[in-house]
PDB file of C-alpha atoms in Angstrom:
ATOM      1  CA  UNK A   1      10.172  -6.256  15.069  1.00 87.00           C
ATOM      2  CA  UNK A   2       6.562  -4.893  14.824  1.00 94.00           C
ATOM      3  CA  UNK A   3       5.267  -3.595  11.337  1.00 97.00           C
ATOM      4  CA  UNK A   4       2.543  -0.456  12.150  1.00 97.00           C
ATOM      5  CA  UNK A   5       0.546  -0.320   8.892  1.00 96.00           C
ATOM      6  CA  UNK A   6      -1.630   2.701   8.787  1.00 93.00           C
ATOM      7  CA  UNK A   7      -4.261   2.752   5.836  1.00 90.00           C
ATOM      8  CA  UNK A   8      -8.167   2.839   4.681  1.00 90.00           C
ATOM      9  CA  UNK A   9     -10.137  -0.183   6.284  1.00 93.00           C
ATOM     10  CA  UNK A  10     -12.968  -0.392   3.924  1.00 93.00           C
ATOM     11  CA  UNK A  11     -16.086  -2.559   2.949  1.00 95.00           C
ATOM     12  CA  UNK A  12     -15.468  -3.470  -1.260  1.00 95.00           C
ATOM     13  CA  UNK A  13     -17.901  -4.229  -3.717  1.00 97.00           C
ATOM     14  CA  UNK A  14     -16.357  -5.693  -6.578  1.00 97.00           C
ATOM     15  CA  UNK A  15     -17.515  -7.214 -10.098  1.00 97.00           C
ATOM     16  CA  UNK A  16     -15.069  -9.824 -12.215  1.00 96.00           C
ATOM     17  CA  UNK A  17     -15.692 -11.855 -15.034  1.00 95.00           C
ATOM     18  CA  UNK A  18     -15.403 -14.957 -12.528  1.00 94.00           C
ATOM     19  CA  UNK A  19     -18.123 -13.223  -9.754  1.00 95.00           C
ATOM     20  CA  UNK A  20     -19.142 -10.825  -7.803  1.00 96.00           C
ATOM     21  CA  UNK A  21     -18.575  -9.852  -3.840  1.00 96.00           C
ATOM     22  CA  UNK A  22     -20.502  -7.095  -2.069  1.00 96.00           C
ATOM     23  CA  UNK A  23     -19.348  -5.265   0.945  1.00 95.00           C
ATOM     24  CA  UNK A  24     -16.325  -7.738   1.707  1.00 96.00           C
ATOM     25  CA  UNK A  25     -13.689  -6.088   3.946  1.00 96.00           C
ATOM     26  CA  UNK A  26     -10.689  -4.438   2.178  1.00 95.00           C
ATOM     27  CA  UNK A  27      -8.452  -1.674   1.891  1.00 93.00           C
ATOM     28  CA  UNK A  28      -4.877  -0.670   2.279  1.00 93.00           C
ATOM     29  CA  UNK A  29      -4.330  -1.585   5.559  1.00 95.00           C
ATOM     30  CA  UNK A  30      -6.288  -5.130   5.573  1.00 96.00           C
ATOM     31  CA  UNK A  31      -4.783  -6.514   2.445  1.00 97.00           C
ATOM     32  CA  UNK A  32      -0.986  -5.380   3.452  1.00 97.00           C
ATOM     33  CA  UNK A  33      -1.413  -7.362   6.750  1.00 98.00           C
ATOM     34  CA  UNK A  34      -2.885 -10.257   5.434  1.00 97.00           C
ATOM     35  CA  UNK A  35       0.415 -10.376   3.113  1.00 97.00           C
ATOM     36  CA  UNK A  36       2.748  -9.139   6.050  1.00 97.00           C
ATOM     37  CA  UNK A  37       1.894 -10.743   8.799  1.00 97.00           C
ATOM     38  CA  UNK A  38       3.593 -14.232   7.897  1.00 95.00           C
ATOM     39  CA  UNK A  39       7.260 -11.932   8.503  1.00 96.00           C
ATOM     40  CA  UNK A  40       6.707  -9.978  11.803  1.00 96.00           C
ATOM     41  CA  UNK A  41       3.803  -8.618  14.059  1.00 97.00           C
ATOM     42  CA  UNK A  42       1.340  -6.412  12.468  1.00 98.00           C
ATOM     43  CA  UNK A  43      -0.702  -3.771  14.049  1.00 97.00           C
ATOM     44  CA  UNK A  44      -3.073  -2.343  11.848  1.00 95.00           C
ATOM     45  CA  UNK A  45      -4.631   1.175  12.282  1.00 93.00           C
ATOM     46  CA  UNK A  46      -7.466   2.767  10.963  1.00 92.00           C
ATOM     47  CA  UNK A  47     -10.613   4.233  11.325  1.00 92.00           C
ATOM     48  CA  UNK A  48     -14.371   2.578  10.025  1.00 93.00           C
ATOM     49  CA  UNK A  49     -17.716   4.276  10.715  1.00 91.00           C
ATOM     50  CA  UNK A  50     -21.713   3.059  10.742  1.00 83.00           C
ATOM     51  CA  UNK A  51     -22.027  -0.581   9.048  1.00 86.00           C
ATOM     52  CA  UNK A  52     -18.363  -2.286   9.876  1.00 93.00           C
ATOM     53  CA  UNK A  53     -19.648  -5.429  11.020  1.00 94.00           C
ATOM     54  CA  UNK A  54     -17.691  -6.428  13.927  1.00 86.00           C
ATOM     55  CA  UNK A  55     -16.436  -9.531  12.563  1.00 93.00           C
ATOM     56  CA  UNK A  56     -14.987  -8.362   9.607  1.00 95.00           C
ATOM     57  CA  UNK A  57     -10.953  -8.758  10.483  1.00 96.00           C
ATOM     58  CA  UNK A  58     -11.634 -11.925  12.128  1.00 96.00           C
ATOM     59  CA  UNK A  59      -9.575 -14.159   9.857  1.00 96.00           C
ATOM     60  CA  UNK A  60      -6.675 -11.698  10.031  1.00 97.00           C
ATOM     61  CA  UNK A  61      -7.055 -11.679  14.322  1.00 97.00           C
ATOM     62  CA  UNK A  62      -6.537 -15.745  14.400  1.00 96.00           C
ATOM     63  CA  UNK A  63      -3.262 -15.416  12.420  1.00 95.00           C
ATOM     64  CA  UNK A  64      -1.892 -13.277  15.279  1.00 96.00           C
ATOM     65  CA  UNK A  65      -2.617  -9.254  13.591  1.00 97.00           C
ATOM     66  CA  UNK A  66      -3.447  -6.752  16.299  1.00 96.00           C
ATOM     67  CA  UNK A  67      -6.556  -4.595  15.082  1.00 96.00           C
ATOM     68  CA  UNK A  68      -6.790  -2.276  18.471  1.00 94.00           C
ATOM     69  CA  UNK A  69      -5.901   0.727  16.245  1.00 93.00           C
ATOM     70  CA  UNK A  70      -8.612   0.476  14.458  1.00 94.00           C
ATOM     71  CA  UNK A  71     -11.285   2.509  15.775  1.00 90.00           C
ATOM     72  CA  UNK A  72     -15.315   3.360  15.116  1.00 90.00           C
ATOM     73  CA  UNK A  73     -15.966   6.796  14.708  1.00 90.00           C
ATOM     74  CA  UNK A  74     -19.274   8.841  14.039  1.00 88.00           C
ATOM     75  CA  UNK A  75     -19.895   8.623   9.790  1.00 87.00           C
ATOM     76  CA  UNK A  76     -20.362   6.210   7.077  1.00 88.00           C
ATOM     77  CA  UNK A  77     -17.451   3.654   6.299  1.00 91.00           C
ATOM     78  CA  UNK A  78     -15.290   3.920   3.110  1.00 91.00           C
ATOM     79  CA  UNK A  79     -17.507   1.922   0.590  1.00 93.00           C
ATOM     80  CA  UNK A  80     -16.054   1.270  -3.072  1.00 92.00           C
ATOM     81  CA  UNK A  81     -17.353  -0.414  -5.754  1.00 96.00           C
ATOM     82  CA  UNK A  82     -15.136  -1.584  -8.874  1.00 95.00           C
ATOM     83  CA  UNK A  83     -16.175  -3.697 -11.630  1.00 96.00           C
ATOM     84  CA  UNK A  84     -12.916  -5.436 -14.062  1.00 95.00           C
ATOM     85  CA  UNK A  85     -13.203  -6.397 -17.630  1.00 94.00           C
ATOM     86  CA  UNK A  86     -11.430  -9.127 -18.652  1.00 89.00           C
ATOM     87  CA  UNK A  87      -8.437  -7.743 -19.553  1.00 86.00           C
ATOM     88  CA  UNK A  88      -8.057  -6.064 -16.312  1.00 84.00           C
ATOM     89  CA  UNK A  89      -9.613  -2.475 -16.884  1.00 89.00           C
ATOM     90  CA  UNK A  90     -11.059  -1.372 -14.092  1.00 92.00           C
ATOM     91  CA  UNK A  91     -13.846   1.044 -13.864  1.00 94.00           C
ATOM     92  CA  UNK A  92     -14.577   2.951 -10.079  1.00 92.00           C
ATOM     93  CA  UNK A  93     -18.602   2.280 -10.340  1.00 95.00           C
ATOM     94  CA  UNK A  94     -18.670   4.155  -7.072  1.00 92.00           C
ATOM     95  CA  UNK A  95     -16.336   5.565  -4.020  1.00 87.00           C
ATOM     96  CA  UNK A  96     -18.023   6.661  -1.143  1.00 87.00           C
ATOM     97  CA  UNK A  97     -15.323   7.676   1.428  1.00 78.00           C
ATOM     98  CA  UNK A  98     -17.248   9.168   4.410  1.00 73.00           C
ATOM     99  CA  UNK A  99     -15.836  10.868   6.494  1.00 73.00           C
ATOM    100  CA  UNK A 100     -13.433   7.845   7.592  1.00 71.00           C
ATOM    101  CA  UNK A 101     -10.440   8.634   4.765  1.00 70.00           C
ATOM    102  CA  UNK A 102      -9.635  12.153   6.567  1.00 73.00           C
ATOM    103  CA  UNK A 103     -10.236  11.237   9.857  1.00 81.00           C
ATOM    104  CA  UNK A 104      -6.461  10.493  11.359  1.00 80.00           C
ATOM    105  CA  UNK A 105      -6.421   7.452  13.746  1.00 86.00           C
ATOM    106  CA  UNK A 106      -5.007   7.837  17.096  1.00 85.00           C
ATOM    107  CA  UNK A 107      -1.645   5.691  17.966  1.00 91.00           C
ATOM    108  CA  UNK A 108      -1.678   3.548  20.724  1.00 91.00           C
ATOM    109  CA  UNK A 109       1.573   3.684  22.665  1.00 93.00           C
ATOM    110  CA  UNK A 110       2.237  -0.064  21.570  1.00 91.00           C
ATOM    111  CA  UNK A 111       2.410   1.372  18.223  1.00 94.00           C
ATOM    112  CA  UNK A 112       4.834   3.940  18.641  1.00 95.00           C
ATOM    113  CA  UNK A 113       8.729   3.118  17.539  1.00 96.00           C
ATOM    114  CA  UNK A 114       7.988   0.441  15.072  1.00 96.00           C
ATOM    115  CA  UNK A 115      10.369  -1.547  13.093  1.00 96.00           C
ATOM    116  CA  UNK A 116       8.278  -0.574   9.848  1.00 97.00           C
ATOM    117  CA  UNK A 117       5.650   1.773   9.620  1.00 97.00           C
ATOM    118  CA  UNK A 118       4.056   1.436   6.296  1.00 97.00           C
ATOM    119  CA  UNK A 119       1.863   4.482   5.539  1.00 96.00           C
ATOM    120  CA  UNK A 120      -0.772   2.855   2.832  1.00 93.00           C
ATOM    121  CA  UNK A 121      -2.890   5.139   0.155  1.00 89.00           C
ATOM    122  CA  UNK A 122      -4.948   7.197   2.016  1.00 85.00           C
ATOM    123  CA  UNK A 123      -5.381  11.315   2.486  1.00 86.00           C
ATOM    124  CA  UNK A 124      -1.404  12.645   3.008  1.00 91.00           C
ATOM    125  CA  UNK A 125      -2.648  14.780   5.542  1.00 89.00           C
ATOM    126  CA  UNK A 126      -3.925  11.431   7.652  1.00 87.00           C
ATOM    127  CA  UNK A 127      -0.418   9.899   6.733  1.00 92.00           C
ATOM    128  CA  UNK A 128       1.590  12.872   8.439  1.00 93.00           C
ATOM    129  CA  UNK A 129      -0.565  12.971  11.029  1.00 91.00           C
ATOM    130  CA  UNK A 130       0.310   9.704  11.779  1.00 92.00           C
ATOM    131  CA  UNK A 131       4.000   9.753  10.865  1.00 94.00           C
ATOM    132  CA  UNK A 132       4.283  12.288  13.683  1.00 94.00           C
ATOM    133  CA  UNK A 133       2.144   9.814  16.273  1.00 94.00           C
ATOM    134  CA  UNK A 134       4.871   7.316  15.534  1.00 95.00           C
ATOM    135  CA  UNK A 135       7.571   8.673  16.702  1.00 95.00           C
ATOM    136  CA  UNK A 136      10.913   7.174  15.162  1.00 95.00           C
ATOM    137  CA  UNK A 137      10.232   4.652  12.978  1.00 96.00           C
ATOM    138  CA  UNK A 138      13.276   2.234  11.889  1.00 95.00           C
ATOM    139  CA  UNK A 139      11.863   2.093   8.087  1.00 96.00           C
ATOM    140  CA  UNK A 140       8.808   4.097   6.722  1.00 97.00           C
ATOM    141  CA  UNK A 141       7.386   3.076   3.231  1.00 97.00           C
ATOM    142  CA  UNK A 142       4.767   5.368   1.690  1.00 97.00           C
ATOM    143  CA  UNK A 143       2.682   4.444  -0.778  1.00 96.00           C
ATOM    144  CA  UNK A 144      -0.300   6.357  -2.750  1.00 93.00           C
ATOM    145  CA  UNK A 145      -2.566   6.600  -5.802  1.00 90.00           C
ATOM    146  CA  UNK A 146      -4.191   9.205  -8.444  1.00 91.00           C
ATOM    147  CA  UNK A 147      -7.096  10.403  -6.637  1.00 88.00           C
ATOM    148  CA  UNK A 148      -4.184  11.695  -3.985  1.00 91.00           C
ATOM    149  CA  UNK A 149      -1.417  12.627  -6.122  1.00 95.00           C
ATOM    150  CA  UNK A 150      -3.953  14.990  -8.757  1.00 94.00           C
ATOM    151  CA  UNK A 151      -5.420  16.568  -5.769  1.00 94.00           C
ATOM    152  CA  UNK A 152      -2.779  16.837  -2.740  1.00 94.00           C
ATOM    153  CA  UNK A 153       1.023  16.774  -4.967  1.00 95.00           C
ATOM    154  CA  UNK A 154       2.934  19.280  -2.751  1.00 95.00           C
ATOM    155  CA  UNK A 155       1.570  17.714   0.434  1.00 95.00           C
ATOM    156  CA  UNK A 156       2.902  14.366  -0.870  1.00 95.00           C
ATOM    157  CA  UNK A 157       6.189  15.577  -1.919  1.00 94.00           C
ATOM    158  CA  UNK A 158       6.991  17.150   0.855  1.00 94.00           C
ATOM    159  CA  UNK A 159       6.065  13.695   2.573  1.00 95.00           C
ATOM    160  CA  UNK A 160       9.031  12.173   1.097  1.00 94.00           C
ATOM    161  CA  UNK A 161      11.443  13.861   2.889  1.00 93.00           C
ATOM    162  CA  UNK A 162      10.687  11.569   5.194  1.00 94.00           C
ATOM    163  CA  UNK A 163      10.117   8.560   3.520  1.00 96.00           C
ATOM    164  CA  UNK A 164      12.569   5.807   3.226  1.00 95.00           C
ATOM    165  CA  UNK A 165      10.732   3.892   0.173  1.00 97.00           C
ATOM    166  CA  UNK A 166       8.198   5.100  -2.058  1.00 97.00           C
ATOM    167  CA  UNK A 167       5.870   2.509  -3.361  1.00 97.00           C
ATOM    168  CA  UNK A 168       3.842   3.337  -6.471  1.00 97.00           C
ATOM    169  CA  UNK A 169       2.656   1.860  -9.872  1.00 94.00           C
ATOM    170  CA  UNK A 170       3.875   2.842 -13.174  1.00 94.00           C
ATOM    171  CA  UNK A 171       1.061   5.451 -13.933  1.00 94.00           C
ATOM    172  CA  UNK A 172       1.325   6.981 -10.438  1.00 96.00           C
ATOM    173  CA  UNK A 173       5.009   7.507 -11.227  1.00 97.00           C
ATOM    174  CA  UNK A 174       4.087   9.413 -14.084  1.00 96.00           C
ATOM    175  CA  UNK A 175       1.487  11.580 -11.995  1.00 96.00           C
ATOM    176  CA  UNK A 176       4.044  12.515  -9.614  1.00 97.00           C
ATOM    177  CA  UNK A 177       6.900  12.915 -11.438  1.00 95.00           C
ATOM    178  CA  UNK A 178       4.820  14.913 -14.047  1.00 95.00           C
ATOM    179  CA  UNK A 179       6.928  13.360 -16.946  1.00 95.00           C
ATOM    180  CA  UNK A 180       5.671  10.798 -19.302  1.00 95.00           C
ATOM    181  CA  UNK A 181       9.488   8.757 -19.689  1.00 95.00           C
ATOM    182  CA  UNK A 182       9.398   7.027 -16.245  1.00 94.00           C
ATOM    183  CA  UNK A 183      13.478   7.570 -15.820  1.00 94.00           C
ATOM    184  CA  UNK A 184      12.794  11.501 -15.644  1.00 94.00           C
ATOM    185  CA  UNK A 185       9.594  10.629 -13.808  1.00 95.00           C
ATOM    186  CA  UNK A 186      11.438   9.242 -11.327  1.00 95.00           C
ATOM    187  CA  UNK A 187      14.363  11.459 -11.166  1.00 94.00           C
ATOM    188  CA  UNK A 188      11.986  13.923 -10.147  1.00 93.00           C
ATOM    189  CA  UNK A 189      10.238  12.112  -7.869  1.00 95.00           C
ATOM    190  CA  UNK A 190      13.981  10.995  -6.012  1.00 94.00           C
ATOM    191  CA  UNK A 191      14.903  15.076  -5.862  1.00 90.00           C
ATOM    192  CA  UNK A 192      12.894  15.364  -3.267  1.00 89.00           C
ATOM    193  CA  UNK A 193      14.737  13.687  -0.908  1.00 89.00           C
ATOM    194  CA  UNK A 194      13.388  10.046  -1.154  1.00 91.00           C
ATOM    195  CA  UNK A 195      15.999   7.598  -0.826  1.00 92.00           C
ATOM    196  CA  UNK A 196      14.444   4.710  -2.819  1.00 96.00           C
ATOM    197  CA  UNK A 197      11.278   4.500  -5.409  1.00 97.00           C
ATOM    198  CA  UNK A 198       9.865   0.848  -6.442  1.00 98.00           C
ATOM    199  CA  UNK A 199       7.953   0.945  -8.899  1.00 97.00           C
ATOM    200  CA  UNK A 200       4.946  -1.757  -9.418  1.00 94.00           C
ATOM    201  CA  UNK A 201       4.456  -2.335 -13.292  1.00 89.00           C
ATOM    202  CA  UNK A 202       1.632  -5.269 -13.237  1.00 83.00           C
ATOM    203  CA  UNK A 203       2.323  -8.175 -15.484  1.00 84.00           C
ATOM    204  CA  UNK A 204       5.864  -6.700 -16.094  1.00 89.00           C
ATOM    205  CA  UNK A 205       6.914  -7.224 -12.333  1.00 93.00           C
ATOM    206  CA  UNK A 206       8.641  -4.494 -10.382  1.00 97.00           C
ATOM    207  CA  UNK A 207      11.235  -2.028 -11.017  1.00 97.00           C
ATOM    208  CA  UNK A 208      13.938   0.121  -8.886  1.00 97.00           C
ATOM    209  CA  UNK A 209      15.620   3.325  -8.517  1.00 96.00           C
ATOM    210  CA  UNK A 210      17.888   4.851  -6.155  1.00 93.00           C
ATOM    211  CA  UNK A 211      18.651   8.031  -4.670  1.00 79.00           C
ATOM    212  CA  UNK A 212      19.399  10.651  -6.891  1.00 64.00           C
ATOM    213  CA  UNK A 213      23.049  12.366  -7.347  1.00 58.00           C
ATOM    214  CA  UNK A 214      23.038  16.712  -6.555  1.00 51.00           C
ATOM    215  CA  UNK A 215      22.733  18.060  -9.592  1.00 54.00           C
ATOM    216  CA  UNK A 216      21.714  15.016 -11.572  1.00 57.00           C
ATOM    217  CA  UNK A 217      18.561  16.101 -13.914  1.00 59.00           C
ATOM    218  CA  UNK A 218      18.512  13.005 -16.550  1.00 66.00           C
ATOM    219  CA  UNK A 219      16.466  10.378 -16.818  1.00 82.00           C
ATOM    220  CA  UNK A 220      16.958   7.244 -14.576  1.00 87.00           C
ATOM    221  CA  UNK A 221      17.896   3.698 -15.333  1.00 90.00           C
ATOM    222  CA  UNK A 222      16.145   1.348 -12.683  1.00 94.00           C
ATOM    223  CA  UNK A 223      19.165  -0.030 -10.644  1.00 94.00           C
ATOM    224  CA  UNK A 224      17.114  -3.576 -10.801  1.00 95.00           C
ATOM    225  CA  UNK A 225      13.918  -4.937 -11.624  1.00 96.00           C
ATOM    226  CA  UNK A 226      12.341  -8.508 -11.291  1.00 97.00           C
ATOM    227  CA  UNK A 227       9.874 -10.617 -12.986  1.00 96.00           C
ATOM    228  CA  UNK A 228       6.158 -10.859 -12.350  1.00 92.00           C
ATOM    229  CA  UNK A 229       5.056 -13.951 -10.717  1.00 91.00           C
ATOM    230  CA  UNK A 230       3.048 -16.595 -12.479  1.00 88.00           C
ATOM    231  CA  UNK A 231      -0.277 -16.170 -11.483  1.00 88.00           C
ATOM    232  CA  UNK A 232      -3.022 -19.042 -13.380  1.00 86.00           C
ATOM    233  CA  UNK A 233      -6.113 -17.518 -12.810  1.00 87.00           C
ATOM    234  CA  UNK A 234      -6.974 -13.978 -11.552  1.00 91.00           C
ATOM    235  CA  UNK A 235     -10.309 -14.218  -9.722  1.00 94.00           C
ATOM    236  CA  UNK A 236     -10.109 -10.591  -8.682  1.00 94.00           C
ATOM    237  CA  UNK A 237      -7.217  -7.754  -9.090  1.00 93.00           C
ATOM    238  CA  UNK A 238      -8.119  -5.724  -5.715  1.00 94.00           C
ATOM    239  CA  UNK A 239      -5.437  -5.128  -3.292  1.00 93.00           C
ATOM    240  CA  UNK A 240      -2.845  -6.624  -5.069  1.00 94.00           C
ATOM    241  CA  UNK A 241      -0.756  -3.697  -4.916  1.00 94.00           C
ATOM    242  CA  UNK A 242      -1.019  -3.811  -0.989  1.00 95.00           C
ATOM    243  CA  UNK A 243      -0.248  -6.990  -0.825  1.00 97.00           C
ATOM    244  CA  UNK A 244       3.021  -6.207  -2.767  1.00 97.00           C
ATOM    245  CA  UNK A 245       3.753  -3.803  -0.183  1.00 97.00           C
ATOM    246  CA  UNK A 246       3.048  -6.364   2.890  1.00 98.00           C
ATOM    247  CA  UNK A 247       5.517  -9.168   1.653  1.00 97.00           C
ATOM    248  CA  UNK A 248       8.195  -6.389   0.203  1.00 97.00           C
ATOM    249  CA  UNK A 249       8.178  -4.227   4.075  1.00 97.00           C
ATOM    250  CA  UNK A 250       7.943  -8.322   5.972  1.00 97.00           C
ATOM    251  CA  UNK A 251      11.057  -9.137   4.070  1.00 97.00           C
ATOM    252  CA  UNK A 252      12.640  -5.980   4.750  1.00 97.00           C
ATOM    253  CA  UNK A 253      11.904  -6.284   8.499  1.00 96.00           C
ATOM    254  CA  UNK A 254      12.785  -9.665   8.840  1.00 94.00           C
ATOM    255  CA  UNK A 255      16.076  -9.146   6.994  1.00 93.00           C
ATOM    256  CA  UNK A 256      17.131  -6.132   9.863  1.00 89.00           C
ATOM    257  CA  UNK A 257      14.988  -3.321   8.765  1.00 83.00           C
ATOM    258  CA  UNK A 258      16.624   0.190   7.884  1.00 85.00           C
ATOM    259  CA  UNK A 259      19.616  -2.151   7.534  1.00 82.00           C
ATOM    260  CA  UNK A 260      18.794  -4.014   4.244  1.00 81.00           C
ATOM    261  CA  UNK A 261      18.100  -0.845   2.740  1.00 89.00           C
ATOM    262  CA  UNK A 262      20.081  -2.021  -0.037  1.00 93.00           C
ATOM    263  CA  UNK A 263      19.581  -2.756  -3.843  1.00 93.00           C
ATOM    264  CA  UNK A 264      20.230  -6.364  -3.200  1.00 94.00           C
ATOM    265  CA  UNK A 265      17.982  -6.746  -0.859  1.00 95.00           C
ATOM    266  CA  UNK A 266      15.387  -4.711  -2.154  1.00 96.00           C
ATOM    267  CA  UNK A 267      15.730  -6.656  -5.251  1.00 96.00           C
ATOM    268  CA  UNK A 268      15.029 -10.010  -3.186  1.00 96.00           C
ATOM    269  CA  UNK A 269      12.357  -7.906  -1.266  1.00 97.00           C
ATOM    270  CA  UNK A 270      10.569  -7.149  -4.703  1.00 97.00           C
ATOM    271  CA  UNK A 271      10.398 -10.376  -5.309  1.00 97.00           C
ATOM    272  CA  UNK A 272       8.691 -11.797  -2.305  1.00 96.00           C
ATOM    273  CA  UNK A 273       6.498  -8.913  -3.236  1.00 97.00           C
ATOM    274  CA  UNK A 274       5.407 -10.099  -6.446  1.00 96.00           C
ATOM    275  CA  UNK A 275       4.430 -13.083  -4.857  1.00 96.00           C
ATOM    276  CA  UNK A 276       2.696 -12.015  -2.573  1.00 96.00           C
ATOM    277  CA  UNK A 277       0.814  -9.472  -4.988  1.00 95.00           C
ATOM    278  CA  UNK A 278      -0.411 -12.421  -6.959  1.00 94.00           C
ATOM    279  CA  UNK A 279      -1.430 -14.681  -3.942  1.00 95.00           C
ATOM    280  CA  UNK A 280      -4.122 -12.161  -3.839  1.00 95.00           C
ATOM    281  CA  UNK A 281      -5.891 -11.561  -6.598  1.00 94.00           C
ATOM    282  CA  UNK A 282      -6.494 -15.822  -6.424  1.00 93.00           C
ATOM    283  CA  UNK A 283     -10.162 -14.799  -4.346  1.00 94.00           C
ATOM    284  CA  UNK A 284     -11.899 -11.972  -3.081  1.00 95.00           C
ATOM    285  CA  UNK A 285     -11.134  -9.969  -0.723  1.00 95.00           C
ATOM    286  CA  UNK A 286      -7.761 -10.778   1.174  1.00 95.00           C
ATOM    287  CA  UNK A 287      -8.812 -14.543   1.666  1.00 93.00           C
ATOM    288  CA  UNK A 288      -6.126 -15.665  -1.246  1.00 92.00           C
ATOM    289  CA  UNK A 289      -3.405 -14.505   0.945  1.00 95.00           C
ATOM    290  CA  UNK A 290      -4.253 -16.513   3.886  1.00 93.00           C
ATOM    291  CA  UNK A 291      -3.901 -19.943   2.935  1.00 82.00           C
ATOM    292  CA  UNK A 292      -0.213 -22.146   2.259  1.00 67.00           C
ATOM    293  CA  UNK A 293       2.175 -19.140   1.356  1.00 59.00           C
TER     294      UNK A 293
END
């Protein structure tokens, strides 16, 4: 029942109209295991450089995530600094990725086989790397984002060939799919093989498609879609999208895996995601998603 989630571990410095947090420990790996691990084991792999302080994943190590696979090499940790406006715009101040991002992490053999192997936003050439270290996988979700998808397309197409759900936001779907209706966006983005595409739309909730008929070339309908969830205050937007990903892949697993592969249950599955996407953006870093669920 293990979930392998494979992803940046970073340090984030990040500005809000509520605050301010410098070098707090993030990135896609982090935040989906902080959401995830509530369903099923996590192991978390990764690679940091000079400056990870040691302590960094110690709240996520006392709820019971494994952090062997993540691993110091030689080179500066991914650093990023973001600040928000109010109504949610986010500006990169600065994104320092060292040499960390395109560094592939090495698989323990406790890692190999998982139940779930969620491949988080990080250089496609890392993610096949690891893809291959896994070995077979009962479900792999993918996700990315811009910086990846303007500068590495084919590399991430040809990805989804062996990718059992695609996880992206609205404008990534757009990006990929190189069409600016979402339906034809996504029947693109399906043609490649992909069996399933959810589709994060912020305040708007979550949206899905399925697999797309030979020789279909319209535009998609979403086969279901669910609400946002209510969130009061935002304190700070980072990582919710990860988090999405952590409670959608937990539900998954703990519902039987490749088995629930199934609108329905993705449709409940999108839900828990939504949840767990707003439980953190309630604090910094990936503290909001550690308290009551």
């Amino acid at each position: 029942m293990r979930i392998v989630a494979v992803g940046t571990v970073a340090l984030d410095t990040v500005e809000t109209p509520v605050g301010s947090v410098t070098e707090a420990p993030g990135g896609s790996a982090p935040y989906f295991a902080a959401a995830a691990f509530r369903y099923a084991p996590v192991s978390i792999v990764g690679v940091v450089g000079s400056g990870w302080p040691d302590a960094a994943l110690a709240p996520l190590v006392e709820r019971g995530v494994d952090v062997d696979g993540v691993r110091r090499v030689d080179g500066t940790t991914f650093r990023w600094h973001a600040r928000y406006d109010a109504d949610g715009t986010r500006t990169t101040v600065s994104a320092d990725r060292g040499v960390t991002v395109r560094t592939p992490p090495s698989l323990q053999p406790a890692h190999r086989d998982p139940a779930a192997l969620f491949l988080g936003s990080t250089d496609p050439s890392v993610q096949a790397d690891v893809l291959e270290q896994a070995g077979s996988p009962g479900l792999v979700v993918l996700d990315s984002m811009g910086h990846w998808i303007e500068t590495r397309r084919p590399d991430l197409m040809e990805l989804l060939r062996r990718t059992d759900v695609l996880v992206l936001n609205d404008e990534e779907l757009r990006a990929l799919g190189r069409h600016a209706d979402p339906g034809a966006a996504a029947t693109e983005v399906l043609s490649a093989g992909l069996a399933w595409l959810v589709v994060k739309d912020g305040p708007r909730g979550a949206r899905l498609y399925g697999a797309v008929d030979n020789g279909q070339a319209g535009p998609l309908e979403p086969v279901a879609a669910v609400p946002a969830h209510r969130v009061d205050a935002v304190v700070d937007p980072t990582g919710a999208g990860d988090a999405f990903a952590g409670g959608l892949v937990g539900f998954l697993v703990q519902r039987g895996g490749p088995a629930a592969l199934n609108a329905g249950t993705l449709e409940a599955a999108m839900t828990e995601g939504t949840r767990t996407g707003a439980a953190a953006v309630r604090s910094f870093s990936f503290d909001g998603l550690l308290g009551d669920p």
